[in-house]
Amino acid sequence: QVQLVESGGGAVQAGGSLRLSCVASGDTHNNYCMAWFRRVPGKEREAVAAIDNDANIRYADSVKGRFTISQNAAKNTVYLQMNSLNPNDTATYYCGAGLGCSAEVVTAPGGGDMDYWGKGTLVTISS
């Protein structure tokens, strides 16, 4: 079992930045890929960024050049640095962990079948 806890969400104005954190605990020694997703009520969940155990990184087209995913293995933490935020980025952001998955698969259409999920952190961007 893996427990994921997200933090760092909040309300900022357009053009601002936020850094989300996801701390993993429990059975973290296995080969997990980590990813950030977001969901807006009434819309499908969207994979935002993913990083796998081979350090491959993928981003959704909507966030390329603005968001950066990184990890601190020693702290079992994955980060999502979000810059140049706009109102379309408003969503609840979730951290997911998948055993043995790849960043490319997770961010592809139909991907995102993760084994563990956090409870999410709300990001609100005002214009």
PDB file of N, CA, C and O in Angstrom, residues 33-106:
ATOM      1  N   CYS A  33       5.778   4.761 -11.123  1.00  0.00           N
ATOM      2  CA  CYS A  33       5.846   6.039 -11.792  1.00  0.00           C
ATOM      3  C   CYS A  33       4.875   6.961 -11.073  1.00  0.00           C
ATOM      4  O   CYS A  33       3.901   6.514 -10.470  1.00  0.00           O
ATOM      5  N   MET A  34       5.161   8.235 -11.127  1.00  0.00           N
ATOM      6  CA  MET A  34       4.361   9.223 -10.419  1.00  0.00           C
ATOM      7  C   MET A  34       3.818  10.226 -11.423  1.00  0.00           C
ATOM      8  O   MET A  34       4.489  10.588 -12.393  1.00  0.00           O
ATOM      9  N   ALA A  35       2.636  10.670 -11.165  1.00  0.00           N
ATOM     10  CA  ALA A  35       2.029  11.594 -12.108  1.00  0.00           C
ATOM     11  C   ALA A  35       1.088  12.558 -11.411  1.00  0.00           C
ATOM     12  O   ALA A  35       0.568  12.263 -10.329  1.00  0.00           O
ATOM     13  N   TRP A  36       0.895  13.681 -12.047  1.00  0.00           N
ATOM     14  CA  TRP A  36      -0.082  14.665 -11.605  1.00  0.00           C
ATOM     15  C   TRP A  36      -1.233  14.684 -12.614  1.00  0.00           C
ATOM     16  O   TRP A  36      -1.017  14.698 -13.822  1.00  0.00           O
ATOM     17  N   PHE A  37      -2.436  14.719 -12.064  1.00  0.00           N
ATOM     18  CA  PHE A  37      -3.651  14.810 -12.862  1.00  0.00           C
ATOM     19  C   PHE A  37      -4.457  15.991 -12.353  1.00  0.00           C
ATOM     20  O   PHE A  37      -4.232  16.487 -11.256  1.00  0.00           O
ATOM     21  N   ARG A  38      -5.407  16.403 -13.158  1.00  0.00           N
ATOM     22  CA  ARG A  38      -6.321  17.438 -12.685  1.00  0.00           C
ATOM     23  C   ARG A  38      -7.724  17.136 -13.206  1.00  0.00           C
ATOM     24  O   ARG A  38      -7.907  16.487 -14.246  1.00  0.00           O
ATOM     25  N   ARG A  39      -8.691  17.637 -12.446  1.00  0.00           N
ATOM     26  CA  ARG A  39     -10.087  17.414 -12.831  1.00  0.00           C
ATOM     27  C   ARG A  39     -10.886  18.658 -12.520  1.00  0.00           C
ATOM     28  O   ARG A  39     -10.778  19.224 -11.425  1.00  0.00           O
ATOM     29  N   VAL A  40     -11.687  19.024 -13.488  1.00  0.00           N
ATOM     30  CA  VAL A  40     -12.659  20.106 -13.338  1.00  0.00           C
ATOM     31  C   VAL A  40     -14.038  19.463 -13.294  1.00  0.00           C
ATOM     32  O   VAL A  40     -14.309  18.562 -14.091  1.00  0.00           O
ATOM     33  N   PRO A  41     -14.902  19.877 -12.386  1.00  0.00           N
ATOM     34  CA  PRO A  41     -16.246  19.282 -12.331  1.00  0.00           C
ATOM     35  C   PRO A  41     -16.927  19.304 -13.694  1.00  0.00           C
ATOM     36  O   PRO A  41     -16.926  20.325 -14.383  1.00  0.00           O
ATOM     37  N   GLY A  42     -17.444  18.161 -14.102  1.00  0.00           N
ATOM     38  CA  GLY A  42     -18.124  18.054 -15.368  1.00  0.00           C
ATOM     39  C   GLY A  42     -17.225  17.699 -16.534  1.00  0.00           C
ATOM     40  O   GLY A  42     -17.700  17.499 -17.651  1.00  0.00           O
ATOM     41  N   LYS A  43     -15.928  17.610 -16.286  1.00  0.00           N
ATOM     42  CA  LYS A  43     -14.991  17.260 -17.338  1.00  0.00           C
ATOM     43  C   LYS A  43     -14.208  16.015 -16.949  1.00  0.00           C
ATOM     44  O   LYS A  43     -14.149  15.643 -15.781  1.00  0.00           O
ATOM     45  N   GLU A  44     -13.590  15.381 -17.943  1.00  0.00           N
ATOM     46  CA  GLU A  44     -12.800  14.206 -17.655  1.00  0.00           C
ATOM     47  C   GLU A  44     -11.482  14.581 -16.983  1.00  0.00           C
ATOM     48  O   GLU A  44     -10.949  15.674 -17.188  1.00  0.00           O
ATOM     49  N   ARG A  45     -10.973  13.638 -16.232  1.00  0.00           N
ATOM     50  CA  ARG A  45      -9.673  13.813 -15.621  1.00  0.00           C
ATOM     51  C   ARG A  45      -8.598  13.919 -16.703  1.00  0.00           C
ATOM     52  O   ARG A  45      -8.638  13.212 -17.701  1.00  0.00           O
ATOM     53  N   GLU A  46      -7.641  14.803 -16.480  1.00  0.00           N
ATOM     54  CA  GLU A  46      -6.575  15.039 -17.452  1.00  0.00           C
ATOM     55  C   GLU A  46      -5.221  14.753 -16.804  1.00  0.00           C
ATOM     56  O   GLU A  46      -4.932  15.255 -15.709  1.00  0.00           O
ATOM     57  N   ALA A  47      -4.401  13.965 -17.488  1.00  0.00           N
ATOM     58  CA  ALA A  47      -3.030  13.766 -17.031  1.00  0.00           C
ATOM     59  C   ALA A  47      -2.229  15.006 -17.373  1.00  0.00           C
ATOM     60  O   ALA A  47      -2.203  15.426 -18.528  1.00  0.00           O
ATOM     61  N   VAL A  48      -1.578  15.579 -16.398  1.00  0.00           N
ATOM     62  CA  VAL A  48      -0.847  16.827 -16.581  1.00  0.00           C
ATOM     63  C   VAL A  48       0.632  16.569 -16.817  1.00  0.00           C
ATOM     64  O   VAL A  48       1.232  17.124 -17.734  1.00  0.00           O
ATOM     65  N   ALA A  49       1.231  15.727 -15.986  1.00  0.00           N
ATOM     66  CA  ALA A  49       2.661  15.446 -16.099  1.00  0.00           C
ATOM     67  C   ALA A  49       2.953  14.125 -15.414  1.00  0.00           C
ATOM     68  O   ALA A  49       2.263  13.750 -14.465  1.00  0.00           O
ATOM     69  N   ALA A  50       3.971  13.440 -15.901  1.00  0.00           N
ATOM     70  CA  ALA A  50       4.339  12.159 -15.319  1.00  0.00           C
ATOM     71  C   ALA A  50       5.849  11.980 -15.380  1.00  0.00           C
ATOM     72  O   ALA A  50       6.510  12.482 -16.294  1.00  0.00           O
ATOM     73  N   ILE A  51       6.357  11.235 -14.404  1.00  0.00           N
ATOM     74  CA  ILE A  51       7.767  10.877 -14.378  1.00  0.00           C
ATOM     75  C   ILE A  51       7.854   9.413 -13.960  1.00  0.00           C
ATOM     76  O   ILE A  51       7.175   8.989 -13.021  1.00  0.00           O
ATOM     77  N   ASP A  52       8.644   8.628 -14.703  1.00  0.00           N
ATOM     78  CA  ASP A  52       8.712   7.209 -14.368  1.00  0.00           C
ATOM     79  C   ASP A  52      10.062   6.846 -13.769  1.00  0.00           C
ATOM     80  O   ASP A  52      10.916   7.704 -13.568  1.00  0.00           O
ATOM     81  N   ASN A  53      10.234   5.571 -13.501  1.00  0.00           N
ATOM     82  CA  ASN A  53      11.420   5.128 -12.785  1.00  0.00           C
ATOM     83  C   ASN A  53      12.687   5.232 -13.629  1.00  0.00           C
ATOM     84  O   ASN A  53      13.789   5.138 -13.081  1.00  0.00           O
ATOM     85  N   ASP A  54      12.537   5.407 -14.943  1.00  0.00           N
ATOM     86  CA  ASP A  54      13.687   5.644 -15.816  1.00  0.00           C
ATOM     87  C   ASP A  54      13.939   7.140 -16.035  1.00  0.00           C
ATOM     88  O   ASP A  54      14.694   7.515 -16.922  1.00  0.00           O
ATOM     89  N   ALA A  55      13.256   7.957 -15.235  1.00  0.00           N
ATOM     90  CA  ALA A  55      13.390   9.416 -15.316  1.00  0.00           C
ATOM     91  C   ALA A  55      12.838   9.990 -16.608  1.00  0.00           C
ATOM     92  O   ALA A  55      13.176  11.120 -16.978  1.00  0.00           O
ATOM     93  N   ASN A  56      11.996   9.217 -17.316  1.00  0.00           N
ATOM     94  CA  ASN A  56      11.307   9.781 -18.474  1.00  0.00           C
ATOM     95  C   ASN A  56      10.211  10.708 -17.980  1.00  0.00           C
ATOM     96  O   ASN A  56       9.512  10.405 -17.013  1.00  0.00           O
ATOM     97  N   ILE A  57      10.038  11.812 -18.659  1.00  0.00           N
ATOM     98  CA  ILE A  57       9.050  12.815 -18.263  1.00  0.00           C
ATOM     99  C   ILE A  57       8.175  13.145 -19.469  1.00  0.00           C
ATOM    100  O   ILE A  57       8.668  13.284 -20.587  1.00  0.00           O
ATOM    101  N   ARG A  58       6.893  13.280 -19.217  1.00  0.00           N
ATOM    102  CA  ARG A  58       5.954  13.673 -20.257  1.00  0.00           C
ATOM    103  C   ARG A  58       4.987  14.707 -19.688  1.00  0.00           C
ATOM    104  O   ARG A  58       4.658  14.679 -18.508  1.00  0.00           O
ATOM    105  N   TYR A  59       4.540  15.582 -20.568  1.00  0.00           N
ATOM    106  CA  TYR A  59       3.590  16.620 -20.178  1.00  0.00           C
ATOM    107  C   TYR A  59       2.406  16.645 -21.134  1.00  0.00           C
ATOM    108  O   TYR A  59       2.543  16.305 -22.313  1.00  0.00           O
ATOM    109  N   ALA A  60       1.280  17.081 -20.621  1.00  0.00           N
ATOM    110  CA  ALA A  60       0.160  17.372 -21.497  1.00  0.00           C
ATOM    111  C   ALA A  60       0.519  18.603 -22.327  1.00  0.00           C
ATOM    112  O   ALA A  60       1.228  19.496 -21.858  1.00  0.00           O
ATOM    113  N   ASP A  61       0.019  18.642 -23.560  1.00  0.00           N
ATOM    114  CA  ASP A  61       0.321  19.775 -24.430  1.00  0.00           C
ATOM    115  C   ASP A  61      -0.106  21.097 -23.798  1.00  0.00           C
ATOM    116  O   ASP A  61       0.531  22.132 -24.013  1.00  0.00           O
ATOM    117  N   SER A  62      -1.155  21.060 -23.029  1.00  0.00           N
ATOM    118  CA  SER A  62      -1.710  22.286 -22.447  1.00  0.00           C
ATOM    119  C   SER A  62      -0.807  22.925 -21.403  1.00  0.00           C
ATOM    120  O   SER A  62      -1.003  24.096 -21.043  1.00  0.00           O
ATOM    121  N   VAL A  63       0.172  22.179 -20.901  1.00  0.00           N
ATOM    122  CA  VAL A  63       1.031  22.719 -19.840  1.00  0.00           C
ATOM    123  C   VAL A  63       2.508  22.761 -20.214  1.00  0.00           C
ATOM    124  O   VAL A  63       3.329  23.249 -19.432  1.00  0.00           O
ATOM    125  N   LYS A  64       2.844  22.256 -21.399  1.00  0.00           N
ATOM    126  CA  LYS A  64       4.246  22.246 -21.819  1.00  0.00           C
ATOM    127  C   LYS A  64       4.825  23.651 -21.811  1.00  0.00           C
ATOM    128  O   LYS A  64       4.213  24.591 -22.289  1.00  0.00           O
ATOM    129  N   GLY A  65       6.032  23.761 -21.244  1.00  0.00           N
ATOM    130  CA  GLY A  65       6.690  25.054 -21.172  1.00  0.00           C
ATOM    131  C   GLY A  65       6.299  25.875 -19.959  1.00  0.00           C
ATOM    132  O   GLY A  65       6.918  26.897 -19.672  1.00  0.00           O
ATOM    133  N   ARG A  66       5.253  25.440 -19.253  1.00  0.00           N
ATOM    134  CA  ARG A  66       4.793  26.183 -18.069  1.00  0.00           C
ATOM    135  C   ARG A  66       4.918  25.370 -16.787  1.00  0.00           C
ATOM    136  O   ARG A  66       5.184  25.926 -15.725  1.00  0.00           O
ATOM    137  N   PHE A  67       4.714  24.069 -16.880  1.00  0.00           N
ATOM    138  CA  PHE A  67       4.755  23.205 -15.706  1.00  0.00           C
ATOM    139  C   PHE A  67       6.012  22.341 -15.760  1.00  0.00           C
ATOM    140  O   PHE A  67       6.467  21.937 -16.832  1.00  0.00           O
ATOM    141  N   THR A  68       6.531  22.028 -14.565  1.00  0.00           N
ATOM    142  CA  THR A  68       7.696  21.157 -14.462  1.00  0.00           C
ATOM    143  C   THR A  68       7.476  20.147 -13.350  1.00  0.00           C
ATOM    144  O   THR A  68       7.177  20.534 -12.212  1.00  0.00           O
ATOM    145  N   ILE A  69       7.614  18.873 -13.683  1.00  0.00           N
ATOM    146  CA  ILE A  69       7.515  17.828 -12.680  1.00  0.00           C
ATOM    147  C   ILE A  69       8.924  17.422 -12.270  1.00  0.00           C
ATOM    148  O   ILE A  69       9.832  17.352 -13.096  1.00  0.00           O
ATOM    149  N   SER A  70       9.106  17.181 -10.981  1.00  0.00           N
ATOM    150  CA  SER A  70      10.400  16.746 -10.485  1.00  0.00           C
ATOM    151  C   SER A  70      10.169  15.878  -9.258  1.00  0.00           C
ATOM    152  O   SER A  70       9.056  15.826  -8.725  1.00  0.00           O
ATOM    153  N   GLN A  71      11.224  15.206  -8.832  1.00  0.00           N
ATOM    154  CA  GLN A  71      11.074  14.357  -7.659  1.00  0.00           C
ATOM    155  C   GLN A  71      12.321  14.394  -6.808  1.00  0.00           C
ATOM    156  O   GLN A  71      13.419  14.631  -7.293  1.00  0.00           O
ATOM    157  N   ASN A  72      12.105  14.186  -5.532  1.00  0.00           N
ATOM    158  CA  ASN A  72      13.191  14.037  -4.575  1.00  0.00           C
ATOM    159  C   ASN A  72      13.023  12.646  -3.989  1.00  0.00           C
ATOM    160  O   ASN A  72      12.192  12.437  -3.099  1.00  0.00           O
ATOM    161  N   ALA A  73      13.767  11.695  -4.515  1.00  0.00           N
ATOM    162  CA  ALA A  73      13.600  10.309  -4.098  1.00  0.00           C
ATOM    163  C   ALA A  73      13.876  10.128  -2.613  1.00  0.00           C
ATOM    164  O   ALA A  73      13.223   9.335  -1.938  1.00  0.00           O
ATOM    165  N   ALA A  74      14.848  10.856  -2.103  1.00  0.00           N
ATOM    166  CA  ALA A  74      15.201  10.713  -0.688  1.00  0.00           C
ATOM    167  C   ALA A  74      14.047  11.119   0.217  1.00  0.00           C
ATOM    168  O   ALA A  74      13.905  10.611   1.328  1.00  0.00           O
ATOM    169  N   LYS A  75      13.230  12.048  -0.263  1.00  0.00           N
ATOM    170  CA  LYS A  75      12.093  12.525   0.527  1.00  0.00           C
ATOM    171  C   LYS A  75      10.780  11.895   0.089  1.00  0.00           C
ATOM    172  O   LYS A  75       9.718  12.261   0.597  1.00  0.00           O
ATOM    173  N   ASN A  76      10.855  10.960  -0.894  1.00  0.00           N
ATOM    174  CA  ASN A  76       9.637  10.336  -1.427  1.00  0.00           C
ATOM    175  C   ASN A  76       8.614  11.389  -1.831  1.00  0.00           C
ATOM    176  O   ASN A  76       7.417  11.254  -1.530  1.00  0.00           O
ATOM    177  N   THR A  77       9.102  12.415  -2.465  1.00  0.00           N
ATOM    178  CA  THR A  77       8.231  13.536  -2.811  1.00  0.00           C
ATOM    179  C   THR A  77       8.337  13.861  -4.294  1.00  0.00           C
ATOM    180  O   THR A  77       9.434  13.852  -4.865  1.00  0.00           O
ATOM    181  N   VAL A  78       7.197  14.140  -4.893  1.00  0.00           N
ATOM    182  CA  VAL A  78       7.128  14.593  -6.278  1.00  0.00           C
ATOM    183  C   VAL A  78       6.538  15.993  -6.276  1.00  0.00           C
ATOM    184  O   VAL A  78       5.591  16.277  -5.526  1.00  0.00           O
ATOM    185  N   TYR A  79       7.094  16.845  -7.102  1.00  0.00           N
ATOM    186  CA  TYR A  79       6.656  18.234  -7.159  1.00  0.00           C
ATOM    187  C   TYR A  79       6.071  18.564  -8.532  1.00  0.00           C
ATOM    188  O   TYR A  79       6.412  17.935  -9.533  1.00  0.00           O
ATOM    189  N   LEU A  80       5.234  19.553  -8.544  1.00  0.00           N
ATOM    190  CA  LEU A  80       4.755  20.113  -9.802  1.00  0.00           C
ATOM    191  C   LEU A  80       4.869  21.625  -9.694  1.00  0.00           C
ATOM    192  O   LEU A  80       4.088  22.257  -8.974  1.00  0.00           O
ATOM    193  N   GLN A  81       5.866  22.174 -10.361  1.00  0.00           N
ATOM    194  CA  GLN A  81       6.031  23.621 -10.408  1.00  0.00           C
ATOM    195  C   GLN A  81       5.174  24.155 -11.543  1.00  0.00           C
ATOM    196  O   GLN A  81       5.336  23.748 -12.689  1.00  0.00           O
ATOM    197  N   MET A  82       4.282  25.061 -11.214  1.00  0.00           N
ATOM    198  CA  MET A  82       3.335  25.588 -12.191  1.00  0.00           C
ATOM    199  C   MET A  82       3.560  27.093 -12.335  1.00  0.00           C
ATOM    200  O   MET A  82       3.380  27.841 -11.364  1.00  0.00           O
ATOM    201  N   ASN A  83       3.953  27.509 -13.519  1.00  0.00           N
ATOM    202  CA  ASN A  83       4.196  28.919 -13.797  1.00  0.00           C
ATOM    203  C   ASN A  83       3.223  29.421 -14.859  1.00  0.00           C
ATOM    204  O   ASN A  83       2.575  28.636 -15.555  1.00  0.00           O
ATOM    205  N   SER A  84       3.152  30.725 -14.981  1.00  0.00           N
ATOM    206  CA  SER A  84       2.279  31.356 -15.985  1.00  0.00           C
ATOM    207  C   SER A  84       0.876  30.778 -15.939  1.00  0.00           C
ATOM    208  O   SER A  84       0.292  30.431 -16.969  1.00  0.00           O
ATOM    209  N   LEU A  85       0.354  30.679 -14.761  1.00  0.00           N
ATOM    210  CA  LEU A  85      -0.968  30.070 -14.572  1.00  0.00           C
ATOM    211  C   LEU A  85      -2.050  30.941 -15.203  1.00  0.00           C
ATOM    212  O   LEU A  85      -1.961  32.169 -15.224  1.00  0.00           O
ATOM    213  N   ASN A  86      -3.073  30.285 -15.719  1.00  0.00           N
ATOM    214  CA  ASN A  86      -4.218  30.993 -16.277  1.00  0.00           C
ATOM    215  C   ASN A  86      -5.496  30.347 -15.762  1.00  0.00           C
ATOM    216  O   ASN A  86      -5.461  29.245 -15.194  1.00  0.00           O
ATOM    217  N   PRO A  87      -6.625  31.004 -15.934  1.00  0.00           N
ATOM    218  CA  PRO A  87      -7.878  30.470 -15.372  1.00  0.00           C
ATOM    219  C   PRO A  87      -8.208  29.057 -15.847  1.00  0.00           C
ATOM    220  O   PRO A  87      -8.897  28.318 -15.123  1.00  0.00           O
ATOM    221  N   ASN A  88      -7.729  28.660 -17.028  1.00  0.00           N
ATOM    222  CA  ASN A  88      -7.990  27.298 -17.507  1.00  0.00           C
ATOM    223  C   ASN A  88      -7.264  26.237 -16.682  1.00  0.00           C
ATOM    224  O   ASN A  88      -7.548  25.046 -16.828  1.00  0.00           O
ATOM    225  N   ASP A  89      -6.330  26.651 -15.855  1.00  0.00           N
ATOM    226  CA  ASP A  89      -5.622  25.709 -14.987  1.00  0.00           C
ATOM    227  C   ASP A  89      -6.372  25.451 -13.691  1.00  0.00           C
ATOM    228  O   ASP A  89      -5.945  24.613 -12.884  1.00  0.00           O
ATOM    229  N   THR A  90      -7.458  26.151 -13.469  1.00  0.00           N
ATOM    230  CA  THR A  90      -8.253  25.942 -12.262  1.00  0.00           C
ATOM    231  C   THR A  90      -8.805  24.526 -12.243  1.00  0.00           C
ATOM    232  O   THR A  90      -9.473  24.090 -13.182  1.00  0.00           O
ATOM    233  N   ALA A  91      -8.508  23.791 -11.178  1.00  0.00           N
ATOM    234  CA  ALA A  91      -8.925  22.394 -11.073  1.00  0.00           C
ATOM    235  C   ALA A  91      -8.482  21.852  -9.723  1.00  0.00           C
ATOM    236  O   ALA A  91      -7.722  22.502  -8.998  1.00  0.00           O
ATOM    237  N   THR A  92      -8.953  20.671  -9.416  1.00  0.00           N
ATOM    238  CA  THR A  92      -8.382  19.915  -8.315  1.00  0.00           C
ATOM    239  C   THR A  92      -7.276  19.047  -8.886  1.00  0.00           C
ATOM    240  O   THR A  92      -7.504  18.316  -9.862  1.00  0.00           O
ATOM    241  N   TYR A  93      -6.104  19.135  -8.302  1.00  0.00           N
ATOM    242  CA  TYR A  93      -4.944  18.404  -8.778  1.00  0.00           C
ATOM    243  C   TYR A  93      -4.701  17.202  -7.888  1.00  0.00           C
ATOM    244  O   TYR A  93      -4.689  17.309  -6.650  1.00  0.00           O
ATOM    245  N   TYR A  94      -4.504  16.072  -8.531  1.00  0.00           N
ATOM    246  CA  TYR A  94      -4.311  14.806  -7.841  1.00  0.00           C
ATOM    247  C   TYR A  94      -2.946  14.212  -8.190  1.00  0.00           C
ATOM    248  O   TYR A  94      -2.491  14.307  -9.330  1.00  0.00           O
ATOM    249  N   CYS A  95      -2.375  13.569  -7.213  1.00  0.00           N
ATOM    250  CA  CYS A  95      -1.140  12.822  -7.408  1.00  0.00           C
ATOM    251  C   CYS A  95      -1.505  11.343  -7.527  1.00  0.00           C
ATOM    252  O   CYS A  95      -2.357  10.851  -6.781  1.00  0.00           O
ATOM    253  N   GLY A  96      -0.880  10.667  -8.467  1.00  0.00           N
ATOM    254  CA  GLY A  96      -1.118   9.250  -8.648  1.00  0.00           C
ATOM    255  C   GLY A  96       0.188   8.485  -8.726  1.00  0.00           C
ATOM    256  O   GLY A  96       1.201   9.015  -9.196  1.00  0.00           O
ATOM    257  N   ALA A  97       0.157   7.237  -8.266  1.00  0.00           N
ATOM    258  CA  ALA A  97       1.317   6.347  -8.350  1.00  0.00           C
ATOM    259  C   ALA A  97       0.900   5.061  -9.029  1.00  0.00           C
ATOM    260  O   ALA A  97      -0.124   4.469  -8.666  1.00  0.00           O
ATOM    261  N   GLY A  98       1.677   4.641 -10.000  1.00  0.00           N
ATOM    262  CA  GLY A  98       1.383   3.414 -10.735  1.00  0.00           C
ATOM    263  C   GLY A  98       2.565   2.475 -10.718  1.00  0.00           C
ATOM    264  O   GLY A  98       3.693   2.887 -10.994  1.00  0.00           O
ATOM    265  N   LEU A  99       2.302   1.226 -10.395  1.00  0.00           N
ATOM    266  CA  LEU A  99       3.386   0.249 -10.309  1.00  0.00           C
ATOM    267  C   LEU A  99       3.845  -0.132 -11.711  1.00  0.00           C
ATOM    268  O   LEU A  99       3.056  -0.639 -12.513  1.00  0.00           O
ATOM    269  N   GLY A 100       5.111   0.166 -11.999  1.00  0.00           N
ATOM    270  CA  GLY A 100       5.707  -0.267 -13.254  1.00  0.00           C
ATOM    271  C   GLY A 100       5.242   0.455 -14.499  1.00  0.00           C
ATOM    272  O   GLY A 100       5.522   0.010 -15.607  1.00  0.00           O
ATOM    273  N   CYS A 101       4.547   1.563 -14.339  1.00  0.00           N
ATOM    274  CA  CYS A 101       4.025   2.241 -15.526  1.00  0.00           C
ATOM    275  C   CYS A 101       5.077   3.172 -16.133  1.00  0.00           C
ATOM    276  O   CYS A 101       6.120   3.416 -15.543  1.00  0.00           O
ATOM    277  N   SER A 102       4.793   3.680 -17.321  1.00  0.00           N
ATOM    278  CA  SER A 102       5.708   4.597 -17.984  1.00  0.00           C
ATOM    279  C   SER A 102       5.064   5.966 -18.132  1.00  0.00           C
ATOM    280  O   SER A 102       3.842   6.077 -18.242  1.00  0.00           O
ATOM    281  N   ALA A 103       5.871   6.988 -18.131  1.00  0.00           N
ATOM    282  CA  ALA A 103       5.348   8.342 -18.254  1.00  0.00           C
ATOM    283  C   ALA A 103       4.613   8.526 -19.574  1.00  0.00           C
ATOM    284  O   ALA A 103       3.588   9.209 -19.637  1.00  0.00           O
ATOM    285  N   GLU A 104       5.110   7.889 -20.630  1.00  0.00           N
ATOM    286  CA  GLU A 104       4.481   8.038 -21.939  1.00  0.00           C
ATOM    287  C   GLU A 104       3.078   7.447 -21.949  1.00  0.00           C
ATOM    288  O   GLU A 104       2.141   8.032 -22.493  1.00  0.00           O
ATOM    289  N   VAL A 105       2.925   6.294 -21.334  1.00  0.00           N
ATOM    290  CA  VAL A 105       1.622   5.639 -21.313  1.00  0.00           C
ATOM    291  C   VAL A 105       0.644   6.407 -20.435  1.00  0.00           C
ATOM    292  O   VAL A 105      -0.525   6.583 -20.787  1.00  0.00           O
ATOM    293  N   VAL A 106       1.127   6.875 -19.310  1.00  0.00           N
ATOM    294  CA  VAL A 106       0.243   7.570 -18.364  1.00  0.00           C
ATOM    295  C   VAL A 106      -0.353   8.820 -18.987  1.00  0.00           C
ATOM    296  O   VAL A 106      -1.527   9.134 -18.764  1.00  0.00           O
TER     297      VAL A 106
END
